[in-house]
CSV table of C-alpha atoms in Angstrom, one decimal:
chain,number,residue,atom,x,y,z
V,1,LEU,CA,-9.1,-0.1,11.4
V,2,ALA,CA,-8.1,-3.5,12.6
V,3,LYS,CA,-4.5,-3.9,13.7
V,4,THR,CA,-2.5,-6.7,12.1
V,5,THR,CA,0.5,-8.7,13.4
V,6,GLN,CA,2.8,-10.6,11.2
V,7,PRO,CA,6.4,-12.0,11.6
V,8,ILE,CA,9.1,-9.5,10.9
V,9,SER,CA,11.1,-11.8,8.7
V,10,MET,CA,11.1,-15.3,7.2
V,11,ASP,CA,13.7,-17.4,5.4
V,12,SER,CA,13.1,-20.0,2.7
V,13,TYR,CA,14.8,-21.8,-0.1
V,14,GLU,CA,13.9,-21.9,-3.8
V,15,GLY,CA,11.2,-24.3,-4.7
V,16,GLN,CA,9.7,-24.4,-1.3
V,17,GLU,CA,6.1,-23.4,-0.4
V,18,VAL,CA,6.0,-20.4,2.0
V,19,ASN,CA,3.2,-19.6,4.3
V,20,ILE,CA,3.0,-16.2,6.0
V,21,THR,CA,0.4,-15.8,8.7
V,22,CYS,CA,-1.2,-12.6,9.8
V,23,SER,CA,-3.2,-12.0,13.0
V,24,HIS,CA,-6.1,-9.6,13.0
V,25,ASN,CA,-8.1,-10.2,16.1
V,26,ASN,CA,-10.2,-7.1,15.8
V,27,ILE,CA,-11.4,-7.5,12.2
V,28,ALA,CA,-14.8,-5.9,11.6
V,29,THR,CA,-17.7,-7.6,9.8
V,30,ASN,CA,-17.2,-5.5,6.6
V,31,ASP,CA,-13.4,-5.7,6.5
V,32,TYR,CA,-11.5,-7.5,3.8
V,33,ILE,CA,-8.0,-8.9,4.0
V,34,THR,CA,-5.5,-7.9,1.4
V,35,TRP,CA,-1.8,-8.7,0.8
V,36,TYR,CA,0.7,-6.6,-1.0
V,37,GLN,CA,4.3,-7.3,-2.1
V,38,GLN,CA,7.0,-4.6,-2.2
V,39,PHE,CA,10.4,-4.8,-3.8
V,40,PRO,CA,13.1,-2.3,-2.9
V,41,SER,CA,12.6,1.2,-4.5
V,42,GLN,CA,9.2,0.2,-5.9
V,43,GLY,CA,5.7,0.8,-4.8
V,44,PRO,CA,3.7,-2.1,-3.3
V,45,ARG,CA,1.9,-4.4,-5.6
V,46,PHE,CA,-1.4,-6.0,-5.0
V,47,ILE,CA,-1.2,-9.8,-4.6
V,48,ILE,CA,-4.5,-11.1,-3.4
V,49,GLN,CA,-7.7,-10.2,-1.5
V,50,GLY,CA,-10.3,-12.2,0.4
V,51,TYR,CA,-13.2,-12.1,2.8
V,52,LYS,CA,-13.5,-15.7,4.0
V,53,THR,CA,-12.5,-19.3,3.3
V,54,LYS,CA,-9.9,-19.6,0.4
V,55,VAL,CA,-9.0,-17.5,-2.5
V,56,THR,CA,-6.5,-18.5,-5.2
V,57,ASN,CA,-5.1,-16.7,-8.1
V,58,GLU,CA,-2.1,-17.3,-10.4
V,59,VAL,CA,0.3,-15.9,-7.9
V,60,ALA,CA,-0.8,-17.0,-4.4
V,61,SER,CA,-3.5,-18.5,-2.2
V,62,LEU,CA,-5.1,-16.9,0.8
V,63,PHE,CA,-6.6,-19.0,3.6
V,64,ILE,CA,-9.0,-17.4,6.0
V,65,PRO,CA,-10.5,-19.5,8.9
V,66,ALA,CA,-14.2,-19.2,9.8
V,67,ASP,CA,-13.5,-16.7,12.7
V,68,ARG,CA,-11.5,-14.5,10.3
V,69,LYS,CA,-9.1,-13.5,13.1
V,70,SER,CA,-6.1,-14.6,11.1
V,71,SER,CA,-5.1,-15.3,7.5
V,72,THR,CA,-2.3,-17.1,5.7
V,73,LEU,CA,-0.7,-16.1,2.5
V,74,SER,CA,0.7,-19.1,0.7
V,75,LEU,CA,3.3,-18.7,-2.0
V,76,PRO,CA,3.9,-22.0,-4.0
V,77,ARG,CA,7.4,-22.9,-5.0
V,78,VAL,CA,9.1,-19.6,-4.3
V,79,SER,CA,12.0,-18.3,-6.4
V,80,LEU,CA,14.8,-15.8,-5.7
V,81,SER,CA,12.6,-13.1,-7.3
V,82,ASP,CA,10.0,-13.6,-4.5
V,83,THR,CA,12.4,-12.0,-2.0
V,84,ALA,CA,10.4,-8.9,-0.9
V,85,VAL,CA,8.4,-7.4,1.9
V,86,TYR,CA,4.9,-8.7,2.2
V,87,TYR,CA,2.2,-6.7,3.9
V,88,CYS,CA,-1.1,-7.9,5.4
V,89,LEU,CA,-3.8,-5.3,5.6
V,90,VAL,CA,-7.4,-5.3,6.8
V,91,HIS,CA,-9.8,-2.7,5.6
V,92,GLY,CA,-13.2,-1.9,4.2
V,93,ILE,CA,-13.9,-1.4,0.6
V,94,ARG,CA,-16.4,1.5,0.6
V,95,GLY,CA,-16.0,5.1,1.4
V,96,ALA,CA,-13.5,6.2,4.1
V,97,THR,CA,-13.0,2.6,5.1
V,98,ASN,CA,-11.2,1.8,1.9
V,99,LYS,CA,-7.9,3.2,3.0
V,100,LEU,CA,-4.8,1.2,3.6
V,101,ILE,CA,-2.8,1.5,6.9
V,102,PHE,CA,0.4,-0.4,6.5
V,103,GLY,CA,2.3,-2.2,9.3
V,104,THR,CA,6.0,-3.2,9.1
V,105,GLY,CA,5.4,-6.2,6.9
V,106,THR,CA,7.3,-9.5,6.7
V,107,LEU,CA,10.6,-9.5,4.9
V,108,LEU,CA,10.8,-12.8,3.0
V,109,ALA,CA,14.3,-13.8,2.0
V,110,VAL,CA,14.6,-16.7,-0.5
V,111,GLN,CA,17.9,-18.4,-0.7
V,112,PRO,CA,19.2,-20.5,-3.6
Z,1,ASN,CA,-2.9,2.6,-20.2
Z,2,ALA,CA,-0.3,4.2,-18.0
Z,3,GLY,CA,-1.7,3.3,-14.6
Z,4,VAL,CA,-0.5,5.7,-11.9
Z,5,THR,CA,2.0,8.3,-13.0
Z,6,GLN,CA,4.1,10.3,-10.5
Z,7,THR,CA,6.3,13.3,-11.3
Z,8,PRO,CA,9.0,14.1,-10.7
Z,9,LYS,CA,10.9,10.9,-9.9
Z,10,PHE,CA,13.6,12.8,-7.9
Z,11,GLN,CA,13.6,16.2,-6.3
Z,12,VAL,CA,16.0,18.1,-4.0
Z,13,LEU,CA,14.5,21.0,-2.1
Z,14,LYS,CA,16.0,23.6,0.3
Z,15,THR,CA,14.4,23.9,3.7
Z,16,GLY,CA,11.5,26.3,3.5
Z,17,GLN,CA,10.8,25.8,-0.2
Z,18,SER,CA,7.4,24.7,-1.4
Z,19,MET,CA,6.6,22.2,-4.2
Z,20,THR,CA,3.9,20.0,-5.6
Z,21,LEU,CA,4.2,16.3,-6.2
Z,22,GLN,CA,2.0,15.3,-9.1
Z,23,CYS,CA,-0.1,12.1,-9.3
Z,24,ALA,CA,-2.3,11.2,-12.2
Z,25,GLN,CA,-4.2,8.0,-13.0
Z,26,ASP,CA,-6.0,7.0,-16.2
Z,27,MET,CA,-8.1,4.1,-14.8
Z,28,ASN,CA,-11.1,6.2,-13.7
Z,29,HIS,CA,-10.4,5.1,-10.1
Z,30,GLU,CA,-12.4,6.8,-7.3
Z,31,TYR,CA,-10.0,6.3,-4.5
Z,32,MET,CA,-6.6,7.9,-4.4
Z,33,SER,CA,-4.0,8.1,-1.6
Z,34,TRP,CA,-0.6,9.5,-0.8
Z,35,TYR,CA,2.0,7.7,1.3
Z,36,ARG,CA,5.5,8.3,2.5
Z,37,GLN,CA,8.0,5.7,3.2
Z,38,ASP,CA,11.1,6.3,5.2
Z,39,PRO,CA,14.2,4.0,5.0
Z,40,GLY,CA,13.5,0.6,6.5
Z,41,MET,CA,9.9,1.4,7.5
Z,42,GLY,CA,6.5,0.7,6.2
Z,43,LEU,CA,4.3,3.1,4.3
Z,44,ARG,CA,2.4,5.8,6.2
Z,45,LEU,CA,-0.8,7.4,4.9
Z,46,ILE,CA,-0.6,11.2,4.4
Z,47,HIS,CA,-3.9,12.0,2.8
Z,48,TYR,CA,-6.6,10.2,0.9
Z,49,SER,CA,-9.6,10.9,-1.3
Z,50,VAL,CA,-12.7,8.9,-2.0
Z,51,GLY,CA,-13.7,10.9,-5.0
Z,52,ALA,CA,-13.4,14.2,-6.8
Z,53,GLY,CA,-13.8,17.1,-4.3
Z,54,ILE,CA,-13.5,14.9,-1.2
Z,55,THR,CA,-10.3,14.5,0.7
Z,56,ASP,CA,-9.4,13.6,4.3
Z,57,GLN,CA,-6.3,13.3,6.5
Z,58,GLY,CA,-4.4,10.1,7.0
Z,59,GLU,CA,-1.8,9.2,9.7
Z,60,VAL,CA,0.8,11.9,9.1
Z,61,PRO,CA,-0.9,14.9,7.4
Z,62,ASN,CA,1.0,17.8,9.0
Z,63,GLY,CA,3.0,19.9,6.5
Z,64,TYR,CA,1.1,18.6,3.5
Z,65,ASN,CA,-2.0,19.7,1.5
Z,66,VAL,CA,-4.0,17.9,-1.1
Z,67,SER,CA,-6.9,18.7,-3.4
Z,68,ARG,CA,-8.9,16.6,-5.8
Z,69,SER,CA,-10.5,18.7,-8.5
Z,70,THR,CA,-10.7,15.9,-11.0
Z,71,THR,CA,-11.0,12.1,-10.8
Z,72,GLU,CA,-7.6,11.7,-12.6
Z,73,ASP,CA,-5.3,14.0,-10.5
Z,74,PHE,CA,-4.4,14.1,-6.9
Z,75,PRO,CA,-1.5,16.5,-6.3
Z,76,LEU,CA,0.4,16.7,-2.9
Z,77,ARG,CA,1.7,20.1,-1.8
Z,78,LEU,CA,4.5,20.6,0.6
Z,79,LEU,CA,3.9,24.0,2.1
Z,80,SER,CA,7.4,24.7,3.6
Z,81,ALA,CA,9.8,21.8,3.2
Z,82,ALA,CA,11.6,20.5,6.2
Z,83,PRO,CA,14.5,17.9,6.4
Z,84,SER,CA,12.0,15.6,8.2
Z,85,GLN,CA,10.0,15.4,5.0
Z,86,THR,CA,12.9,13.7,3.2
Z,87,SER,CA,11.3,10.4,2.1
Z,88,VAL,CA,10.0,8.4,-0.8
Z,89,TYR,CA,6.4,9.4,-1.7
Z,90,PHE,CA,4.0,7.0,-3.3
Z,91,CYS,CA,0.6,7.7,-4.8
Z,92,ALA,CA,-2.0,5.0,-5.2
Z,93,SER,CA,-5.4,4.6,-6.7
Z,94,SER,CA,-8.2,2.0,-6.3
Z,95,PRO,CA,-11.6,1.4,-8.0
Z,96,ALA,CA,-14.8,1.4,-6.0
Z,97,GLY,CA,-17.3,-1.3,-6.0
Z,98,PRO,CA,-18.7,-4.2,-4.1
Z,99,PHE,CA,-15.4,-5.9,-4.2
Z,100,GLY,CA,-12.1,-4.0,-4.0
Z,101,TYR,CA,-9.5,-5.0,-6.5
Z,102,GLY,CA,-6.6,-3.5,-4.6
Z,103,TYR,CA,-4.7,-0.3,-5.0
Z,104,THR,CA,-2.3,0.4,-7.9
Z,105,PHE,CA,0.8,2.3,-6.8
Z,106,GLY,CA,3.0,4.7,-8.7
Z,107,SER,CA,6.7,4.3,-9.0
Z,108,GLY,CA,7.4,6.9,-6.3
Z,109,THR,CA,9.0,10.3,-5.9
Z,110,ARG,CA,12.3,10.4,-4.0
Z,111,LEU,CA,12.5,13.7,-2.2
Z,112,THR,CA,15.5,15.1,-0.3
Z,113,VAL,CA,15.2,18.3,1.7
Z,114,VAL,CA,18.5,19.9,2.6
């Protein structure tokens, strides 16, 4: 499984756009990139998943360059409730490759 | 549609006792996993299953057993509880398919071993 590297923490203010970048130099051809959000005392929650280029849903956007060695989670106009830990994961989606190995994640602190 | 249900939510065990953490999902998901999360740390994979009757070890399997006799249930057994197993345990499930839609996590079981 590809190892991921992301910042330990980030600070932002309400209303700003936040971009969290994840490095995954050893990503395999069949790997997907998935981001999860976790609030204290809760299980992680799926945010977005992509393979290449750009993916957007109602919550976030995910930008993946052509070489796929990194990805950027973009959260538009964050609010205080977006304060959480954000995990970047790289994994397959079939059989034994579809298991999640979590790193330490990025603690995003949103200030008023 | 309840999603992923974990029971109990809280448990205190004495060292050496055994117990089973229950996990059930009603989404007909093929993939299920168990994680533990220690304070201030990320989640670590204990065991996972890619379908009924198929299980495999994750990153930290020692001291834990699993079985998957049905699609819906994936219990985690602590054979002889130790203080080092004090943690929050999360169960998760995911559908199979050409494009994964992500894992759904349960609300967790907070276990204390004294």
